[in-house]
Amino acid sequence: MTPPSPDSAVCAATLFDGETWQYDCAVLLAASTVVGVMPAAELPRQVPRETIADGLLVPGLIDLQVNGGGGLLFNNAPTADTVRQIAASHRHLGTTALLPTLLSDSPEVMRAGVAAVREARRDGAADILGIHLEGPFFAAARRGTHREDRLRAPEAADIDWLCSLGDLPCVLTLAPEQMQPGQIRQLTAAGIKVCAGHSNASYARMQLAQQEGLRGFTHLFNAMSALTAREPGVTGAALDSQHCWLGIIADGHHVHPASIRIAQRSVAQGKLLLVSDAMATVGSDDPGFQLYGEHIERCNGQLRNSAGVLAGSTISLLEAVRFCRQEVGLPLAECLRMASRYPADFLEQPRLGRIAPGCRADFLLLDDKLMPRATWVAGERSAPTPAA
């Protein structure tokens, strides 16, 4: 099949396509799709182009865990307008696709959140890839800032409802020890991507969950049973897994840089990915916000509740990329893959996370300090972004 003719091009001095670095090349676009990458000098004269003389053109970032942004928290207002505003605030900071994330809450809030994401996607929000339900099937001992009275074990009706979500892509974080035998298998058979988190499970219980189709681990090292000499726990099961994806929050507060390096060396190539766990303060000057009616305060780059417990992060995904490059010491190409290609692979979205023929035209333009200058979502260029 002959690829469509390009109707425009973006010419970049430096391009990272998700695999390798390329130089002085042109990305050919037909509407929302990349149809080719070629040397800029060979681009036909009649093709309209935008020329980027400096900076780095890279795949758009994909964030699997976004609780809020722009002063809004999804739980507090689970509407399509909230979803769109949160996505817009993150797009200005370099994230071109995300999963709005609901924390453990009442069935009414959870259902409203699903309906909100459905509506936003139906109205053409290309940057909304689905929904992440973080809870409510958690272990109280590992609940973090999730309110205990919102946690519960699943009933048959809950499983049936989740399995009825149909074509809405859904990530569900749960504690495997809260599930009955066969329930994880039932969820994964329905297309739900099940991850372990806020769990006090043993290593043996985690092995059973993986046999039932567990696909990943949410915010590695945080809110999960630790690796010890005689009981590897959830953390040990994650590091020992060769097929699961592991999300990690690289903000300098949730996980030590050395722990990130250890995880990166331990897991299979392509399985460690970055998430922001962003709260309402991202993209906002607000000093805090309300969660479950409790004030969460921002101080020294951290978010904590009145008990001093970390309550998500105040970073964008691009800030996590910078942290991994500058503080953890990982190669820039790998840092970018951890925030673009690997999340796309987890979601089974081969048209995302890369700049290659057939991929959606989601790009991010960075300056030499890895600050955002512009984004493209499905071929549509944003205005220059404010400083992240």
PDB file of C-alpha atoms in Angstrom, residues 169-380:
ATOM      1  CA  PRO A 169      -8.640   1.451  27.832  1.00  0.00           C
ATOM      2  CA  CYS A 170      -8.307   0.982  31.587  1.00  0.00           C
ATOM      3  CA  VAL A 171      -5.420   0.465  33.981  1.00  0.00           C
ATOM      4  CA  LEU A 172      -6.490  -0.820  37.389  1.00  0.00           C
ATOM      5  CA  THR A 173      -4.128  -0.723  40.361  1.00  0.00           C
ATOM      6  CA  LEU A 174      -5.070  -3.130  43.145  1.00  0.00           C
ATOM      7  CA  ALA A 175      -3.646  -5.130  46.030  1.00  0.00           C
ATOM      8  CA  PRO A 176      -3.594  -8.788  44.910  1.00  0.00           C
ATOM      9  CA  GLU A 177      -4.254 -10.033  48.449  1.00  0.00           C
ATOM     10  CA  GLN A 178      -7.628  -8.276  48.340  1.00  0.00           C
ATOM     11  CA  MET A 179      -8.747 -10.335  45.346  1.00  0.00           C
ATOM     12  CA  GLN A 180     -10.405 -13.741  45.220  1.00  0.00           C
ATOM     13  CA  PRO A 181      -8.765 -16.477  43.122  1.00  0.00           C
ATOM     14  CA  GLY A 182      -9.595 -15.969  39.471  1.00  0.00           C
ATOM     15  CA  GLN A 183     -10.663 -12.319  39.717  1.00  0.00           C
ATOM     16  CA  ILE A 184      -7.435 -10.906  38.286  1.00  0.00           C
ATOM     17  CA  ARG A 185      -7.686 -13.403  35.434  1.00  0.00           C
ATOM     18  CA  GLN A 186     -11.278 -12.315  34.818  1.00  0.00           C
ATOM     19  CA  LEU A 187     -10.231  -8.662  34.661  1.00  0.00           C
ATOM     20  CA  THR A 188      -7.289  -9.228  32.355  1.00  0.00           C
ATOM     21  CA  ALA A 189      -9.419 -11.389  30.051  1.00  0.00           C
ATOM     22  CA  ALA A 190     -11.736  -8.374  29.697  1.00  0.00           C
ATOM     23  CA  GLY A 191      -8.824  -6.199  28.568  1.00  0.00           C
ATOM     24  CA  ILE A 192      -8.105  -4.466  31.882  1.00  0.00           C
ATOM     25  CA  LYS A 193      -4.402  -3.854  32.464  1.00  0.00           C
ATOM     26  CA  VAL A 194      -3.993  -4.872  36.104  1.00  0.00           C
ATOM     27  CA  CYS A 195      -1.133  -3.506  38.190  1.00  0.00           C
ATOM     28  CA  ALA A 196      -0.150  -4.162  41.789  1.00  0.00           C
ATOM     29  CA  GLY A 197       0.111  -1.291  44.226  1.00  0.00           C
ATOM     30  CA  HIS A 198      -0.768  -0.225  47.770  1.00  0.00           C
ATOM     31  CA  SER A 199      -0.229  -3.864  48.619  1.00  0.00           C
ATOM     32  CA  ASN A 200       1.217  -5.804  51.531  1.00  0.00           C
ATOM     33  CA  ALA A 201       1.264  -9.075  49.609  1.00  0.00           C
ATOM     34  CA  SER A 202       3.899 -11.750  49.984  1.00  0.00           C
ATOM     35  CA  TYR A 203       6.174 -12.791  47.151  1.00  0.00           C
ATOM     36  CA  ALA A 204       4.216 -16.050  46.803  1.00  0.00           C
ATOM     37  CA  ARG A 205       0.924 -14.160  46.454  1.00  0.00           C
ATOM     38  CA  MET A 206       2.492 -11.939  43.813  1.00  0.00           C
ATOM     39  CA  GLN A 207       3.562 -14.968  41.823  1.00  0.00           C
ATOM     40  CA  LEU A 208      -0.042 -16.148  41.752  1.00  0.00           C
ATOM     41  CA  ALA A 209      -1.164 -12.701  40.572  1.00  0.00           C
ATOM     42  CA  GLN A 210       1.346 -12.799  37.742  1.00  0.00           C
ATOM     43  CA  GLN A 211       0.086 -16.212  36.736  1.00  0.00           C
ATOM     44  CA  GLU A 212      -3.396 -14.676  36.468  1.00  0.00           C
ATOM     45  CA  GLY A 213      -2.156 -11.949  34.132  1.00  0.00           C
ATOM     46  CA  LEU A 214      -0.845  -9.113  36.329  1.00  0.00           C
ATOM     47  CA  ARG A 215       0.779  -6.665  33.907  1.00  0.00           C
ATOM     48  CA  GLY A 216       2.613  -4.148  36.056  1.00  0.00           C
ATOM     49  CA  PHE A 217       3.504  -2.504  39.351  1.00  0.00           C
ATOM     50  CA  THR A 218       2.423   1.013  40.330  1.00  0.00           C
ATOM     51  CA  HIS A 219       4.975   3.469  41.799  1.00  0.00           C
ATOM     52  CA  LEU A 220       7.731   0.958  42.549  1.00  0.00           C
ATOM     53  CA  PHE A 221       9.107   1.044  46.134  1.00  0.00           C
ATOM     54  CA  ASN A 222       6.226   3.201  47.405  1.00  0.00           C
ATOM     55  CA  ALA A 223       3.211   1.810  49.272  1.00  0.00           C
ATOM     56  CA  MET A 224       4.244  -1.826  48.867  1.00  0.00           C
ATOM     57  CA  SER A 225       5.810  -4.515  51.038  1.00  0.00           C
ATOM     58  CA  ALA A 226       9.586  -4.186  50.979  1.00  0.00           C
ATOM     59  CA  LEU A 227      12.306  -6.550  49.830  1.00  0.00           C
ATOM     60  CA  THR A 228      13.903  -8.284  52.827  1.00  0.00           C
ATOM     61  CA  ALA A 229      16.257 -11.220  53.230  1.00  0.00           C
ATOM     62  CA  ARG A 230      13.569 -13.848  53.818  1.00  0.00           C
ATOM     63  CA  GLU A 231      10.496 -12.251  52.253  1.00  0.00           C
ATOM     64  CA  PRO A 232      10.927 -10.459  48.917  1.00  0.00           C
ATOM     65  CA  GLY A 233       7.428  -8.979  49.126  1.00  0.00           C
ATOM     66  CA  VAL A 234       5.848  -6.900  46.373  1.00  0.00           C
ATOM     67  CA  THR A 235       9.062  -4.962  45.759  1.00  0.00           C
ATOM     68  CA  GLY A 236      11.083  -8.134  45.302  1.00  0.00           C
ATOM     69  CA  ALA A 237       8.438  -9.630  43.027  1.00  0.00           C
ATOM     70  CA  ALA A 238       8.552  -6.496  40.880  1.00  0.00           C
ATOM     71  CA  LEU A 239      12.335  -6.485  40.557  1.00  0.00           C
ATOM     72  CA  ASP A 240      12.339 -10.230  39.876  1.00  0.00           C
ATOM     73  CA  SER A 241       9.711 -10.067  37.153  1.00  0.00           C
ATOM     74  CA  GLN A 242      10.866 -10.255  33.558  1.00  0.00           C
ATOM     75  CA  HIS A 243       7.534  -9.550  31.858  1.00  0.00           C
ATOM     76  CA  CYS A 244       5.836  -6.873  33.996  1.00  0.00           C
ATOM     77  CA  TRP A 245       6.214  -3.121  33.583  1.00  0.00           C
ATOM     78  CA  LEU A 246       7.255  -1.063  36.605  1.00  0.00           C
ATOM     79  CA  GLY A 247       6.223   2.565  37.044  1.00  0.00           C
ATOM     80  CA  ILE A 248       8.426   4.780  39.192  1.00  0.00           C
ATOM     81  CA  ILE A 249       8.139   8.354  40.499  1.00  0.00           C
ATOM     82  CA  ALA A 250      11.425  10.181  39.890  1.00  0.00           C
ATOM     83  CA  ASP A 251      10.923  13.419  41.806  1.00  0.00           C
ATOM     84  CA  GLY A 252      13.739  13.188  44.360  1.00  0.00           C
ATOM     85  CA  HIS A 253      11.299  12.592  47.220  1.00  0.00           C
ATOM     86  CA  HIS A 254       9.544   9.293  46.532  1.00  0.00           C
ATOM     87  CA  VAL A 255      12.584   7.226  45.482  1.00  0.00           C
ATOM     88  CA  HIS A 256      16.323   7.706  46.023  1.00  0.00           C
ATOM     89  CA  PRO A 257      18.381   8.056  42.811  1.00  0.00           C
ATOM     90  CA  ALA A 258      20.388   4.936  43.732  1.00  0.00           C
ATOM     91  CA  SER A 259      17.166   2.936  44.011  1.00  0.00           C
ATOM     92  CA  ILE A 260      16.187   4.071  40.530  1.00  0.00           C
ATOM     93  CA  ARG A 261      19.569   2.937  39.208  1.00  0.00           C
ATOM     94  CA  ILE A 262      19.198  -0.428  40.955  1.00  0.00           C
ATOM     95  CA  ALA A 263      15.744  -0.892  39.449  1.00  0.00           C
ATOM     96  CA  GLN A 264      16.963   0.103  35.995  1.00  0.00           C
ATOM     97  CA  ARG A 265      19.733  -2.492  36.149  1.00  0.00           C
ATOM     98  CA  SER A 266      17.494  -5.198  37.628  1.00  0.00           C
ATOM     99  CA  VAL A 267      14.469  -5.271  35.338  1.00  0.00           C
ATOM    100  CA  ALA A 268      14.269  -6.338  31.718  1.00  0.00           C
ATOM    101  CA  GLN A 269      15.090  -3.725  29.093  1.00  0.00           C
ATOM    102  CA  GLY A 270      12.065  -1.565  28.348  1.00  0.00           C
ATOM    103  CA  LYS A 271      10.105  -2.484  31.471  1.00  0.00           C
ATOM    104  CA  LEU A 272      10.926   0.454  33.773  1.00  0.00           C
ATOM    105  CA  LEU A 273       8.850   3.508  32.971  1.00  0.00           C
ATOM    106  CA  LEU A 274       8.381   6.954  34.459  1.00  0.00           C
ATOM    107  CA  VAL A 275       5.122   8.302  35.871  1.00  0.00           C
ATOM    108  CA  SER A 276       4.474  11.682  37.464  1.00  0.00           C
ATOM    109  CA  ASP A 277       1.732  10.806  39.995  1.00  0.00           C
ATOM    110  CA  ALA A 278       0.915  14.478  39.441  1.00  0.00           C
ATOM    111  CA  MET A 279      -1.546  16.263  41.673  1.00  0.00           C
ATOM    112  CA  ALA A 280      -3.513  19.492  41.234  1.00  0.00           C
ATOM    113  CA  THR A 281      -0.499  21.724  41.911  1.00  0.00           C
ATOM    114  CA  VAL A 282       1.310  20.727  38.685  1.00  0.00           C
ATOM    115  CA  GLY A 283       1.064  23.619  36.250  1.00  0.00           C
ATOM    116  CA  SER A 284      -0.352  25.829  38.999  1.00  0.00           C
ATOM    117  CA  ASP A 285       0.960  28.270  41.568  1.00  0.00           C
ATOM    118  CA  ASP A 286      -1.519  27.029  44.163  1.00  0.00           C
ATOM    119  CA  PRO A 287       0.163  26.270  47.521  1.00  0.00           C
ATOM    120  CA  GLY A 288      -2.022  23.196  48.065  1.00  0.00           C
ATOM    121  CA  PHE A 289      -5.366  21.554  47.408  1.00  0.00           C
ATOM    122  CA  GLN A 290      -8.084  19.487  49.043  1.00  0.00           C
ATOM    123  CA  LEU A 291      -8.090  15.680  48.974  1.00  0.00           C
ATOM    124  CA  TYR A 292     -10.964  13.891  50.723  1.00  0.00           C
ATOM    125  CA  GLY A 293     -11.708  17.202  52.438  1.00  0.00           C
ATOM    126  CA  GLU A 294      -8.194  17.377  53.907  1.00  0.00           C
ATOM    127  CA  HIS A 295      -5.699  20.083  53.006  1.00  0.00           C
ATOM    128  CA  ILE A 296      -2.599  18.895  51.159  1.00  0.00           C
ATOM    129  CA  GLU A 297       0.261  21.367  51.408  1.00  0.00           C
ATOM    130  CA  ARG A 298       3.064  21.993  48.942  1.00  0.00           C
ATOM    131  CA  CYS A 299       6.395  22.688  50.642  1.00  0.00           C
ATOM    132  CA  ASN A 300       9.949  22.320  49.301  1.00  0.00           C
ATOM    133  CA  GLY A 301       8.774  20.482  46.203  1.00  0.00           C
ATOM    134  CA  GLN A 302       6.760  17.938  48.200  1.00  0.00           C
ATOM    135  CA  LEU A 303       3.060  17.384  48.850  1.00  0.00           C
ATOM    136  CA  ARG A 304       2.117  16.117  52.301  1.00  0.00           C
ATOM    137  CA  ASN A 305      -1.039  15.738  54.340  1.00  0.00           C
ATOM    138  CA  SER A 306      -1.425  16.786  57.964  1.00  0.00           C
ATOM    139  CA  ALA A 307       0.160  13.489  59.102  1.00  0.00           C
ATOM    140  CA  GLY A 308       3.243  14.169  56.981  1.00  0.00           C
ATOM    141  CA  VAL A 309       2.479  11.420  54.435  1.00  0.00           C
ATOM    142  CA  LEU A 310       3.503  12.065  50.837  1.00  0.00           C
ATOM    143  CA  ALA A 311       0.409  12.800  48.764  1.00  0.00           C
ATOM    144  CA  GLY A 312       1.428  12.349  45.140  1.00  0.00           C
ATOM    145  CA  SER A 313       3.911  14.623  43.416  1.00  0.00           C
ATOM    146  CA  THR A 314       4.125  18.135  42.145  1.00  0.00           C
ATOM    147  CA  ILE A 315       6.168  17.343  39.015  1.00  0.00           C
ATOM    148  CA  SER A 316       5.399  16.930  35.348  1.00  0.00           C
ATOM    149  CA  LEU A 317       6.639  13.868  33.497  1.00  0.00           C
ATOM    150  CA  LEU A 318       9.310  15.944  31.772  1.00  0.00           C
ATOM    151  CA  GLU A 319      10.681  16.908  35.180  1.00  0.00           C
ATOM    152  CA  ALA A 320      11.061  13.185  35.904  1.00  0.00           C
ATOM    153  CA  VAL A 321      13.008  12.839  32.643  1.00  0.00           C
ATOM    154  CA  ARG A 322      15.318  15.667  33.678  1.00  0.00           C
ATOM    155  CA  PHE A 323      15.775  14.159  37.147  1.00  0.00           C
ATOM    156  CA  CYS A 324      16.760  10.781  35.703  1.00  0.00           C
ATOM    157  CA  ARG A 325      19.235  12.428  33.359  1.00  0.00           C
ATOM    158  CA  GLN A 326      20.768  14.896  35.798  1.00  0.00           C
ATOM    159  CA  GLU A 327      20.506  13.188  39.195  1.00  0.00           C
ATOM    160  CA  VAL A 328      20.251   9.475  38.409  1.00  0.00           C
ATOM    161  CA  GLY A 329      22.752   9.647  35.563  1.00  0.00           C
ATOM    162  CA  LEU A 330      20.855   7.601  32.963  1.00  0.00           C
ATOM    163  CA  PRO A 331      21.499   8.232  29.255  1.00  0.00           C
ATOM    164  CA  LEU A 332      19.137  10.835  27.787  1.00  0.00           C
ATOM    165  CA  ALA A 333      17.837   8.409  25.169  1.00  0.00           C
ATOM    166  CA  GLU A 334      16.827   5.936  27.875  1.00  0.00           C
ATOM    167  CA  CYS A 335      15.234   8.673  29.990  1.00  0.00           C
ATOM    168  CA  LEU A 336      13.112   9.691  26.998  1.00  0.00           C
ATOM    169  CA  ARG A 337      12.153   6.097  26.207  1.00  0.00           C
ATOM    170  CA  MET A 338      11.069   5.589  29.836  1.00  0.00           C
ATOM    171  CA  ALA A 339       8.569   8.423  29.374  1.00  0.00           C
ATOM    172  CA  SER A 340       7.367   7.714  25.837  1.00  0.00           C
ATOM    173  CA  ARG A 341       8.119   4.429  24.103  1.00  0.00           C
ATOM    174  CA  TYR A 342       7.890   2.171  27.165  1.00  0.00           C
ATOM    175  CA  PRO A 343       4.521   3.552  28.365  1.00  0.00           C
ATOM    176  CA  ALA A 344       3.229   3.137  24.807  1.00  0.00           C
ATOM    177  CA  ASP A 345       4.408  -0.475  24.811  1.00  0.00           C
ATOM    178  CA  PHE A 346       2.683  -1.088  28.156  1.00  0.00           C
ATOM    179  CA  LEU A 347      -0.575   0.278  26.722  1.00  0.00           C
ATOM    180  CA  GLU A 348      -0.092  -1.698  23.495  1.00  0.00           C
ATOM    181  CA  GLN A 349      -0.191   1.531  21.486  1.00  0.00           C
ATOM    182  CA  PRO A 350       2.376   1.015  18.688  1.00  0.00           C
ATOM    183  CA  ARG A 351       1.466   4.338  17.026  1.00  0.00           C
ATOM    184  CA  LEU A 352       2.651   6.267  20.076  1.00  0.00           C
ATOM    185  CA  GLY A 353       6.043   6.804  21.700  1.00  0.00           C
ATOM    186  CA  ARG A 354       7.995   6.880  18.436  1.00  0.00           C
ATOM    187  CA  ILE A 355       8.559   9.154  15.449  1.00  0.00           C
ATOM    188  CA  ALA A 356       8.299   6.750  12.533  1.00  0.00           C
ATOM    189  CA  PRO A 357       6.050   6.088   9.536  1.00  0.00           C
ATOM    190  CA  GLY A 358       2.536   5.146  10.628  1.00  0.00           C
ATOM    191  CA  CYS A 359       2.874   6.724  14.075  1.00  0.00           C
ATOM    192  CA  ARG A 360       0.661   9.490  15.353  1.00  0.00           C
ATOM    193  CA  ALA A 361       2.345  12.880  15.090  1.00  0.00           C
ATOM    194  CA  ASP A 362       2.933  13.488  18.806  1.00  0.00           C
ATOM    195  CA  PHE A 363       6.171  15.407  19.335  1.00  0.00           C
ATOM    196  CA  LEU A 364       7.920  17.474  21.958  1.00  0.00           C
ATOM    197  CA  LEU A 365      10.475  20.179  21.225  1.00  0.00           C
ATOM    198  CA  LEU A 366      13.093  20.646  23.964  1.00  0.00           C
ATOM    199  CA  ASP A 367      15.817  23.215  24.433  1.00  0.00           C
ATOM    200  CA  ASP A 368      19.351  22.308  25.459  1.00  0.00           C
ATOM    201  CA  LYS A 369      18.328  22.318  29.141  1.00  0.00           C
ATOM    202  CA  LEU A 370      15.500  19.854  28.406  1.00  0.00           C
ATOM    203  CA  MET A 371      12.863  22.516  28.938  1.00  0.00           C
ATOM    204  CA  PRO A 372       9.725  22.385  26.765  1.00  0.00           C
ATOM    205  CA  ARG A 373       9.372  24.774  23.829  1.00  0.00           C
ATOM    206  CA  ALA A 374       6.411  23.293  21.951  1.00  0.00           C
ATOM    207  CA  THR A 375       4.297  20.170  21.607  1.00  0.00           C
ATOM    208  CA  TRP A 376       2.380  18.520  18.789  1.00  0.00           C
ATOM    209  CA  VAL A 377      -0.621  16.275  19.485  1.00  0.00           C
ATOM    210  CA  ALA A 378      -1.938  14.370  16.464  1.00  0.00           C
ATOM    211  CA  GLY A 379      -0.118  16.840  14.230  1.00  0.00           C
ATOM    212  CA  GLU A 380      -1.479  19.971  15.898  1.00  0.00           C
TER     213      GLU A 380
END
